[in-house]
CSV table of N, CA and C in Angstrom, one decimal:
chain,number,residue,atom,x,y,z
A,764,MET,N,126.0,102.2,96.6
A,764,MET,CA,124.1,101.4,97.4
A,764,MET,C,123.5,100.0,97.3
A,765,ASP,N,124.1,99.5,98.4
A,765,ASP,CA,124.2,97.9,98.8
A,765,ASP,C,122.5,97.9,98.2
A,766,ILE,N,122.8,96.2,97.0
A,766,ILE,CA,121.0,96.3,97.2
A,766,ILE,C,121.6,94.4,97.0
A,767,SER,N,120.8,94.4,97.5
A,767,SER,CA,120.1,92.5,97.4
A,767,SER,C,118.9,92.5,96.1
A,768,ILE,N,118.7,91.4,95.2
A,768,ILE,CA,117.9,91.0,94.8
A,768,ILE,C,117.5,89.7,95.4
A,769,ARG,N,116.1,89.4,95.8
A,769,ARG,CA,115.1,87.9,96.5
A,769,ARG,C,114.5,88.4,96.0
A,770,ALA,N,113.4,86.7,96.5
A,770,ALA,CA,111.5,86.4,96.3
A,770,ALA,C,110.9,87.5,97.1
A,771,VAL,N,109.7,88.1,96.6
A,771,VAL,CA,109.1,88.6,97.2
A,771,VAL,C,108.4,88.4,98.6
A,772,ASP,N,108.7,88.5,99.3
A,772,ASP,CA,108.3,88.0,100.9
A,772,ASP,C,106.3,88.6,101.1
A,773,PRO,N,105.2,87.8,101.2
A,773,PRO,CA,103.9,87.8,101.5
A,773,PRO,C,103.9,89.2,102.1
A,774,THR,N,104.6,89.3,102.7
A,774,THR,CA,104.7,90.6,103.8
A,774,THR,C,104.7,91.2,102.9
A,775,GLU,N,105.4,91.7,101.9
A,775,GLU,CA,105.7,92.5,101.3
A,775,GLU,C,104.3,92.9,100.1
A,776,HIS,N,103.5,92.6,99.5
A,776,HIS,CA,102.8,92.3,98.4
A,776,HIS,C,102.3,93.7,97.9
A,777,HIS,N,101.8,93.6,98.9
A,777,HIS,CA,101.4,95.5,99.3
A,777,HIS,C,101.9,96.0,98.9
A,778,LEU,N,103.1,96.1,99.7
A,778,LEU,CA,104.0,97.4,99.0
A,778,LEU,C,104.2,97.4,98.2
A,779,LEU,N,105.0,96.4,97.4
A,779,LEU,CA,105.4,96.2,96.1
A,779,LEU,C,103.9,96.2,95.0
A,780,GLY,N,102.7,96.6,95.2
A,780,GLY,CA,101.9,96.7,94.4
A,780,GLY,C,101.9,98.3,94.2
A,781,GLU,N,102.2,98.7,95.2
A,781,GLU,CA,101.8,100.4,96.0
A,781,GLU,C,103.4,101.2,95.1
A,782,ILE,N,104.3,100.5,94.8
A,782,ILE,CA,105.8,101.1,94.2
A,782,ILE,C,104.9,100.7,93.0
A,783,THR,N,104.5,99.5,92.5
A,783,THR,CA,104.4,99.3,90.7
A,783,THR,C,103.6,100.2,90.3
A,784,ALA,N,102.4,100.3,90.8
A,784,ALA,CA,101.1,101.0,90.6
A,784,ALA,C,101.4,102.8,90.7
A,785,PHE,N,102.4,103.0,92.0
A,785,PHE,CA,103.1,104.6,91.5
A,785,PHE,C,103.5,105.0,90.8
A,786,ALA,N,104.7,104.1,90.4
A,786,ALA,CA,105.2,104.3,89.5
A,786,ALA,C,105.2,104.2,88.0
A,787,TYR,N,104.3,103.9,87.2
A,787,TYR,CA,103.2,104.2,86.6
A,787,TYR,C,102.7,105.0,85.9
A,788,LEU,N,102.2,105.3,87.2
A,788,LEU,CA,101.1,107.0,87.8
A,788,LEU,C,102.0,107.6,87.8
A,789,ASP,N,102.9,108.0,88.1
A,789,ASP,CA,104.1,108.9,88.6
A,789,ASP,C,104.0,109.3,87.1
A,790,ASP,N,104.9,108.6,86.3
A,790,ASP,CA,105.7,109.0,85.0
A,790,ASP,C,104.8,108.6,83.3
A,791,GLY,N,103.0,108.9,84.6
A,791,GLY,CA,102.6,109.2,82.8
A,791,GLY,C,101.6,107.8,82.7
A,792,LEU,N,102.4,107.0,82.7
A,792,LEU,CA,102.4,105.9,81.8
A,792,LEU,C,100.9,105.3,81.2
A,793,LEU,N,99.6,105.6,82.7
A,793,LEU,CA,98.3,105.3,81.7
A,793,LEU,C,98.1,106.0,81.8
A,794,ASP,N,97.3,105.7,80.5
A,794,ASP,CA,96.4,106.5,79.3
A,794,ASP,C,95.3,107.3,80.3
A,795,LEU,N,94.3,105.8,81.3
A,795,LEU,CA,93.3,107.1,81.8
A,795,LEU,C,93.7,107.9,83.5
A,796,GLY,N,95.3,107.1,84.0
A,796,GLY,CA,95.2,107.7,85.1
A,796,GLY,C,95.0,106.6,86.1
A,797,ALA,N,94.8,108.2,87.6
A,797,ALA,CA,93.9,106.4,88.1
A,797,ALA,C,93.0,105.3,87.9
A,798,ASP,N,92.2,105.6,87.0
A,798,ASP,CA,91.0,105.1,86.6
A,798,ASP,C,91.4,103.3,85.8
A,799,ASP,N,92.5,104.0,85.4
A,799,ASP,CA,92.6,103.3,84.3
A,799,ASP,C,93.5,101.4,85.0
A,800,PRO,N,92.0,100.5,84.5
A,800,PRO,CA,92.1,99.2,84.8
A,800,PRO,C,93.2,98.5,84.6
A,801,TYR,N,94.3,99.3,84.3
A,801,TYR,CA,95.7,98.2,84.3
A,801,TYR,C,96.6,98.0,86.2
A,802,LEU,N,96.2,99.5,86.5
A,802,LEU,CA,96.4,99.5,87.6
A,802,LEU,C,96.0,98.2,88.9
A,803,GLU,N,94.9,97.5,88.5
A,803,GLU,CA,94.8,96.6,89.4
A,803,GLU,C,95.4,95.3,89.1
A,804,ARG,N,96.0,95.4,87.8
A,804,ARG,CA,97.0,94.1,87.6
A,804,ARG,C,98.3,94.3,88.4
A,805,LEU,N,98.6,96.5,88.5
A,805,LEU,CA,100.2,96.4,89.1
A,805,LEU,C,100.4,96.1,90.1
A,806,ARG,N,98.8,96.5,90.7
A,806,ARG,CA,99.0,96.2,92.3
A,806,ARG,C,99.0,94.3,92.8
A,807,ASP,N,98.4,93.7,91.9
A,807,ASP,CA,97.6,92.7,92.5
A,807,ASP,C,99.1,91.7,92.3
A,808,VAL,N,100.1,92.0,93.6
A,808,VAL,CA,101.4,91.2,93.5
A,808,VAL,C,101.4,89.2,93.8
A,809,PRO,N,99.6,89.5,94.6
A,809,PRO,CA,100.2,87.8,95.2
A,809,PRO,C,99.0,87.1,94.1
A,810,ARG,N,98.9,87.3,93.8
A,810,ARG,CA,98.3,86.3,91.9
A,810,ARG,C,99.9,86.3,91.0
A,811,ARG,N,100.5,87.8,90.8
A,811,ARG,CA,101.9,87.6,90.1
A,811,ARG,C,102.7,86.3,90.5
A,812,ALA,N,102.9,87.1,91.7
A,812,ALA,CA,103.8,85.8,92.4
A,812,ALA,C,103.7,84.4,93.1
A,813,ALA,N,101.9,84.0,93.0
A,813,ALA,CA,101.6,82.8,92.9
A,813,ALA,C,102.0,82.0,91.4
A,814,GLU,N,101.7,83.0,89.8
A,814,GLU,CA,102.2,82.5,88.9
A,814,GLU,C,103.1,83.1,88.5
A,815,ALA,N,104.2,83.4,88.6
A,815,ALA,CA,105.4,84.1,87.8
A,815,ALA,C,106.4,83.8,89.1
A,816,ASP,N,107.6,84.0,89.3
A,816,ASP,CA,108.8,84.6,90.3
A,816,ASP,C,108.5,86.5,89.9
A,817,VAL,N,108.0,86.9,91.7
A,817,VAL,CA,108.6,88.0,91.2
A,817,VAL,C,109.6,88.3,92.8
A,818,LEU,N,110.4,88.9,92.0
A,818,LEU,CA,111.8,89.3,92.6
A,818,LEU,C,112.1,90.8,93.4
A,819,VAL,N,112.2,91.1,94.1
A,819,VAL,CA,112.6,92.7,95.3
A,819,VAL,C,113.9,93.2,95.1
A,820,ALA,N,114.0,94.6,94.8
A,820,ALA,CA,115.4,95.2,95.3
A,820,ALA,C,115.1,95.6,96.5
A,821,VAL,N,116.2,95.2,97.2
A,821,VAL,CA,115.8,95.6,98.8
A,821,VAL,C,117.4,96.5,99.1
A,822,GLY,N,117.5,96.9,99.6
A,822,GLY,CA,118.5,97.9,100.4
A,822,GLY,C,119.0,97.1,101.3
A,823,ALA,N,120.1,98.5,101.9
A,823,ALA,CA,121.0,97.3,103.1
A,823,ALA,C,120.6,97.7,104.0
A,824,ASP,N,119.5,98.9,104.3
A,824,ASP,CA,118.7,98.4,105.6
A,824,ASP,C,117.5,97.7,105.5
A,825,GLY,N,117.5,97.6,104.6
A,825,GLY,CA,116.1,96.4,104.5
A,825,GLY,C,114.6,96.6,103.7
A,826,ARG,N,114.4,98.4,103.4
A,826,ARG,CA,113.6,98.9,102.7
A,826,ARG,C,113.8,97.9,101.4
A,827,VAL,N,112.3,97.6,100.7
A,827,VAL,CA,112.0,97.2,99.2
A,827,VAL,C,111.9,98.9,98.1
A,828,LEU,N,113.3,98.4,97.4
A,828,LEU,CA,113.5,99.5,96.1
A,828,LEU,C,112.3,99.6,95.2
A,829,GLY,N,111.9,98.7,95.0
A,829,GLY,CA,111.2,98.2,93.6
A,829,GLY,C,111.1,96.6,93.2
A,830,GLY,N,110.9,96.5,92.6
A,830,GLY,CA,110.6,95.2,91.7
A,830,GLY,C,110.3,94.2,90.2
A,831,VAL,N,110.4,93.8,90.0
A,831,VAL,CA,110.1,92.5,88.4
A,831,VAL,C,109.3,91.5,89.1
A,832,THR,N,108.4,91.3,87.6
A,832,THR,CA,107.9,89.7,87.7
A,832,THR,C,109.1,89.6,86.5
A,833,TYR,N,109.0,88.2,86.8
A,833,TYR,CA,109.7,87.1,86.2
A,833,TYR,C,108.9,86.0,85.0
A,834,ALA,N,109.2,86.4,83.8
A,834,ALA,CA,108.6,84.6,83.5
A,834,ALA,C,108.8,83.4,82.4
A,835,PRO,N,109.5,82.5,83.2
A,835,PRO,CA,110.0,81.1,82.3
A,835,PRO,C,109.6,81.4,81.1
A,836,PRO,N,109.5,80.0,80.1
A,836,PRO,CA,108.5,80.4,79.0
A,836,PRO,C,108.0,79.5,79.5
A,837,GLY,N,106.4,79.6,78.6
A,837,GLY,CA,104.8,79.1,78.7
A,837,GLY,C,104.6,79.5,80.3
A,838,ASN,N,104.6,80.3,80.9
A,838,ASN,CA,104.6,81.5,81.6
A,838,ASN,C,103.1,81.8,81.6
A,839,PRO,N,101.9,81.9,82.1
A,839,PRO,CA,100.6,83.1,82.0
A,839,PRO,C,100.7,84.4,81.8
A,840,TRP,N,102.2,85.2,82.7
A,840,TRP,CA,102.8,86.3,83.2
A,840,TRP,C,103.8,86.7,81.8
A,841,ALA,N,103.1,85.5,80.3
A,841,ALA,CA,104.4,86.1,79.3
A,841,ALA,C,103.5,86.5,78.2
A,842,ASP,N,103.9,87.9,78.1
A,842,ASP,CA,103.1,88.4,76.7
A,842,ASP,C,103.5,88.5,75.1
A,843,ILE,N,104.9,88.3,74.9
A,843,ILE,CA,105.3,88.2,73.5
A,843,ILE,C,106.5,87.1,73.8
A,844,SER,N,107.1,86.6,74.7
A,844,SER,CA,107.6,85.5,74.2
A,844,SER,C,107.4,84.1,73.7
A,845,GLY,N,108.6,83.3,73.2
A,845,GLY,CA,108.2,81.9,72.5
A,845,GLY,C,108.4,81.2,73.3
A,846,PRO,N,108.6,79.1,72.7
A,846,PRO,CA,109.6,78.5,73.9
A,846,PRO,C,110.2,78.4,74.3
A,847,ASP,N,111.2,79.3,73.2
A,847,ASP,CA,112.8,79.2,74.1
A,847,ASP,C,112.5,80.5,74.5
A,848,GLU,N,112.0,81.4,75.1
A,848,GLU,CA,112.9,82.7,75.6
A,848,GLU,C,111.1,82.6,77.5
A,849,ALA,N,112.6,83.5,78.0
A,849,ALA,CA,112.2,84.1,78.7
A,849,ALA,C,111.4,85.5,78.8
A,850,GLU,N,110.5,86.4,79.6
A,850,GLU,CA,110.2,87.5,80.1
A,850,GLU,C,110.4,88.0,81.2
A,851,PHE,N,110.8,88.8,80.8
A,851,PHE,CA,110.1,89.7,82.2
A,851,PHE,C,109.1,91.1,82.5
A,852,ARG,N,108.6,91.5,83.2
A,852,ARG,CA,107.8,92.8,82.9
A,852,ARG,C,107.1,93.6,84.5
A,853,MET,N,106.6,94.3,84.6
A,853,MET,CA,106.8,95.4,85.4
A,853,MET,C,107.7,95.8,86.3
A,854,LEU,N,108.9,96.3,85.5
A,854,LEU,CA,110.1,96.3,86.2
A,854,LEU,C,109.7,98.1,87.0
A,855,ALA,N,109.8,98.2,88.3
A,855,ALA,CA,109.1,98.9,88.9
A,855,ALA,C,111.1,99.8,90.1
A,856,VAL,N,110.7,101.3,90.2
A,856,VAL,CA,111.5,101.5,91.5
A,856,VAL,C,110.7,102.5,92.3
A,857,ALA,N,111.3,102.7,92.9
A,857,ALA,CA,110.1,103.9,94.3
A,857,ALA,C,111.0,104.5,94.0
A,858,PRO,N,110.2,106.1,93.5
A,858,PRO,CA,111.1,108.4,93.5
A,858,PRO,C,112.2,107.5,93.9
A,859,GLU,N,112.3,107.4,95.5
A,859,GLU,CA,113.2,107.8,96.4
A,859,GLU,C,114.7,106.9,95.9
A,860,ALA,N,114.2,105.9,95.3
A,860,ALA,CA,115.2,104.6,94.6
A,860,ALA,C,115.7,104.8,93.9
A,861,ARG,N,115.5,105.9,92.7
A,861,ARG,CA,115.9,106.0,91.3
A,861,ARG,C,117.7,106.3,91.9
A,862,GLY,N,117.9,105.9,90.1
A,862,GLY,CA,119.3,105.9,90.4
A,862,GLY,C,120.6,105.9,90.9
A,863,LEU,N,119.9,104.3,92.1
A,863,LEU,CA,120.9,104.1,93.2
A,863,LEU,C,121.7,102.9,92.4
A,864,GLY,N,121.0,102.3,91.3
A,864,GLY,CA,121.3,101.0,91.2
A,864,GLY,C,120.1,99.8,90.8
A,865,ALA,N,119.1,100.0,91.9
A,865,ALA,CA,117.8,99.1,91.6
A,865,ALA,C,117.4,98.8,90.5
A,866,GLY,N,117.7,99.5,89.9
A,866,GLY,CA,116.3,98.9,87.6
A,866,GLY,C,117.2,97.8,87.6
A,867,GLU,N,118.1,98.5,87.1
A,867,GLU,CA,119.7,97.4,86.9
A,867,GLU,C,120.0,96.1,87.8
A,868,ALA,N,120.4,96.4,89.1
A,868,ALA,CA,119.8,94.8,89.8
A,868,ALA,C,118.8,93.6,89.3
A,869,LEU,N,117.5,94.7,89.3
A,869,LEU,CA,116.5,93.8,89.1
A,869,LEU,C,116.4,92.7,87.5
A,870,VAL,N,117.3,93.8,86.6
A,870,VAL,CA,117.0,93.3,85.2
A,870,VAL,C,118.1,92.4,85.0
A,871,ARG,N,119.7,92.9,85.7
A,871,ARG,CA,120.5,91.8,86.0
A,871,ARG,C,119.9,90.3,86.3
A,872,ALA,N,119.6,90.5,87.9
A,872,ALA,CA,118.5,88.8,88.7
A,872,ALA,C,117.9,88.1,87.5
A,873,CYS,N,116.5,89.0,86.6
A,873,CYS,CA,116.0,88.4,85.4
A,873,CYS,C,117.1,87.7,84.3
A,874,ILE,N,118.0,87.9,84.0
A,874,ILE,CA,119.1,88.0,83.2
A,874,ILE,C,119.8,86.6,83.3
A,875,ASP,N,119.5,86.8,84.6
A,875,ASP,CA,120.6,85.3,85.2
A,875,ASP,C,119.8,84.0,85.9
A,876,ARG,N,118.6,84.3,85.8
A,876,ARG,CA,117.5,83.6,86.0
A,876,ARG,C,116.9,83.0,84.4
A,877,ALA,N,117.3,84.0,83.3
A,877,ALA,CA,117.1,83.4,82.5
A,877,ALA,C,117.7,82.4,82.1
A,878,ARG,N,119.3,82.3,82.2
A,878,ARG,CA,120.7,81.9,81.9
A,878,ARG,C,120.9,80.5,83.1
A,879,GLY,N,119.8,80.6,83.9
A,879,GLY,CA,119.7,79.3,84.7
A,879,GLY,C,118.6,78.6,84.6
A,880,THR,N,118.0,78.6,83.1
A,880,THR,CA,116.5,78.3,82.8
A,880,THR,C,117.1,77.7,81.8
A,881,ASP,N,116.5,75.7,81.7
A,881,ASP,CA,117.3,75.1,80.7
A,881,ASP,C,116.1,75.4,79.0
A,882,GLY,N,117.7,75.0,78.5
A,882,GLY,CA,116.2,75.5,77.0
A,882,GLY,C,116.0,77.2,76.5
A,883,VAL,N,116.4,77.9,76.9
A,883,VAL,CA,116.2,79.9,77.1
A,883,VAL,C,117.7,80.1,76.5
A,884,ALA,N,117.0,80.5,75.1
A,884,ALA,CA,117.5,80.9,74.7
A,884,ALA,C,117.9,82.2,74.1
A,885,ARG,N,116.7,83.9,75.1
A,885,ARG,CA,117.0,85.2,74.7
A,885,ARG,C,115.9,85.2,76.3
A,886,LEU,N,116.2,86.2,76.5
A,886,LEU,CA,115.3,87.3,77.8
A,886,LEU,C,114.7,88.3,76.7
A,887,VAL,N,113.4,88.2,77.0
A,887,VAL,CA,112.7,89.5,76.1
A,887,VAL,C,111.7,90.7,76.8
A,888,LEU,N,111.6,91.4,76.6
A,888,LEU,CA,110.4,92.3,77.4
A,888,LEU,C,109.6,93.2,76.5
A,889,SER,N,108.7,94.0,76.7
A,889,SER,CA,108.1,94.7,76.0
A,889,SER,C,108.6,96.4,77.0
A,890,THR,N,108.3,96.9,76.6
A,890,THR,CA,108.4,98.4,76.8
A,890,THR,C,107.7,99.5,76.7
A,891,GLN,N,107.6,100.7,76.7
A,891,GLN,CA,106.5,102.0,76.7
A,891,GLN,C,107.7,102.6,75.7
A,892,PRO,N,107.4,103.6,74.6
A,892,PRO,CA,108.5,104.4,74.2
A,892,PRO,C,108.7,105.7,75.6
A,893,ALA,N,108.1,106.4,75.7
A,893,ALA,CA,108.6,106.8,77.4
A,893,ALA,C,109.2,106.2,78.6
A,894,MET,N,109.3,104.7,78.8
A,894,MET,CA,110.2,104.7,79.7
A,894,MET,C,112.0,104.8,79.5
A,895,LEU,N,112.5,106.1,78.7
A,895,LEU,CA,113.8,106.4,78.9
A,895,LEU,C,114.8,105.5,79.7
A,896,GLY,N,114.4,106.2,81.2
A,896,GLY,CA,115.3,105.6,81.7
A,896,GLY,C,115.9,104.1,81.8
A,897,ALA,N,114.6,102.9,81.3
A,897,ALA,CA,114.4,101.9,81.5
A,897,ALA,C,115.0,101.5,80.3
A,898,HIS,N,115.2,101.8,79.2
A,898,HIS,CA,115.5,101.4,77.9
A,898,HIS,C,117.4,102.1,77.8
A,899,ARG,N,117.7,102.7,78.5
A,899,ARG,CA,119.3,102.9,78.9
A,899,ARG,C,120.3,102.0,79.3
A,900,ILE,N,119.2,101.6,80.8
A,900,ILE,CA,119.4,100.1,81.2
A,900,ILE,C,119.4,99.1,80.0
A,901,TYR,N,118.8,99.0,79.4
A,901,TYR,CA,118.6,97.5,78.5
A,901,TYR,C,119.4,97.5,77.3
A,902,ARG,N,119.7,98.6,77.2
A,902,ARG,CA,121.3,98.8,76.0
A,902,ARG,C,122.3,98.7,76.3
A,903,ARG,N,122.3,99.0,78.2
A,903,ARG,CA,124.0,98.9,78.3
A,903,ARG,C,123.6,97.3,79.0
A,904,LEU,N,122.8,96.6,79.7
A,904,LEU,CA,123.1,95.4,79.8
A,904,LEU,C,123.1,94.7,78.0
A,905,GLY,N,122.8,95.2,77.2
A,905,GLY,CA,122.5,94.0,75.7
A,905,GLY,C,121.9,93.8,75.0
A,906,PHE,N,120.7,93.9,75.6
A,906,PHE,CA,119.4,93.9,75.2
A,906,PHE,C,119.6,94.9,73.5
A,907,VAL,N,119.0,94.3,72.7
A,907,VAL,CA,118.5,95.0,71.2
A,907,VAL,C,117.0,95.4,71.2
A,908,ARG,N,116.9,95.7,70.3
A,908,ARG,CA,115.9,96.6,70.3
A,908,ARG,C,114.6,95.9,68.8
A,909,THR,N,113.9,95.1,69.0
A,909,THR,CA,113.4,93.8,68.0
A,909,THR,C,111.6,94.7,67.5
A,910,PRO,N,112.0,95.8,66.9
A,910,PRO,CA,110.6,96.5,66.1
A,910,PRO,C,109.7,95.1,66.3
A,911,GLU,N,110.1,93.8,65.2
A,911,GLU,CA,109.0,93.3,64.2
A,911,GLU,C,108.0,93.0,65.9
A,912,ARG,N,109.0,92.9,66.3
A,912,ARG,CA,107.8,92.5,67.5
A,912,ARG,C,107.2,93.3,68.1
A,913,ASP,N,107.3,94.3,68.5
A,913,ASP,CA,106.4,95.5,69.2
A,913,ASP,C,105.0,95.6,68.3
A,914,TRP,N,103.8,96.0,69.6
A,914,TRP,CA,102.9,95.5,69.5
A,914,TRP,C,102.0,96.0,70.5
A,915,TYR,N,100.2,96.0,69.9
A,915,TYR,CA,99.6,97.3,70.8
A,915,TYR,C,98.2,96.6,71.7
A,916,PRO,N,98.9,96.0,72.8
A,916,PRO,CA,98.2,95.1,73.7
A,916,PRO,C,96.5,95.8,73.8
A,917,ILE,N,96.4,97.5,73.5
A,917,ILE,CA,95.1,97.5,73.4
A,917,ILE,C,95.5,98.9,72.2
A,918,PRO,N,94.4,99.4,71.8
A,918,PRO,CA,94.6,100.8,70.4
A,918,PRO,C,95.0,101.6,71.0
A,919,GLY,N,96.2,102.0,70.3
A,919,GLY,CA,96.7,103.1,70.5
A,919,GLY,C,98.3,103.5,72.1
A,920,LEU,N,98.0,102.3,71.6
A,920,LEU,CA,99.6,101.7,73.4
A,920,LEU,C,99.9,101.0,72.5
A,921,GLN,N,101.2,102.0,71.9
A,921,GLN,CA,102.1,100.7,71.3
A,921,GLN,C,102.9,100.3,72.8
A,922,LEU,N,103.5,99.2,72.6
A,922,LEU,CA,105.0,99.1,73.7
A,922,LEU,C,106.1,98.5,72.5
A,923,LEU,N,107.6,98.8,72.9
A,923,LEU,CA,107.8,97.9,72.0
A,923,LEU,C,109.1,97.3,72.6
A,924,THR,N,109.5,96.4,71.8
A,924,THR,CA,110.1,95.6,72.5
A,924,THR,C,112.1,95.0,72.0
A,925,TYR,N,111.9,95.1,73.4
A,925,TYR,CA,114.0,94.6,72.8
A,925,TYR,C,113.6,92.7,73.8
A,926,SER,N,115.4,92.1,72.9
A,926,SER,CA,115.9,90.7,73.5
A,926,SER,C,117.1,91.0,73.6
A,927,LEU,N,117.7,90.4,74.6
A,927,LEU,CA,119.0,89.3,75.0
A,927,LEU,C,119.6,88.2,73.9
A,928,THR,N,119.9,88.0,73.6
A,928,THR,CA,120.3,87.0,73.3
A,928,THR,C,121.4,86.2,74.7
A,929,LEU,N,121.5,85.1,75.0
A,929,LEU,CA,121.6,84.9,76.1
A,929,LEU,C,122.8,83.3,75.9
């Protein structure tokens, strides 16, 4: 499939928010389901786009297939990155676009951004244990597990971490 990556357009904020929210809901990644307060953060693409780099994968027909948030060093959207690290988060692909390469294209775009950012030595991320498809993408692209950095944003929710040396 022909996929391009670009910055999210403001007219796509709502759509990407819903793609992201439903990806987490449909995959059972939110402990409180539709009542989980994290849904509001997943849907808040306008805020993410104002404070970080939000990228979308777009099919040849112009349809938004998914998106990701890229946070350069020191960005408020970074959770685990250090001063010489960039981070990405909220990688999500619409159910009908899974397996078509959109997720990998988004991760590759984050790698390219990190490599193009002065002073960045590594790209890092956090992921839930159940996100097995994403884990395969990360390993295929050279990311390695960094269990010493695993963390719990809330009690009972462990996030695994990966790092790619650039």
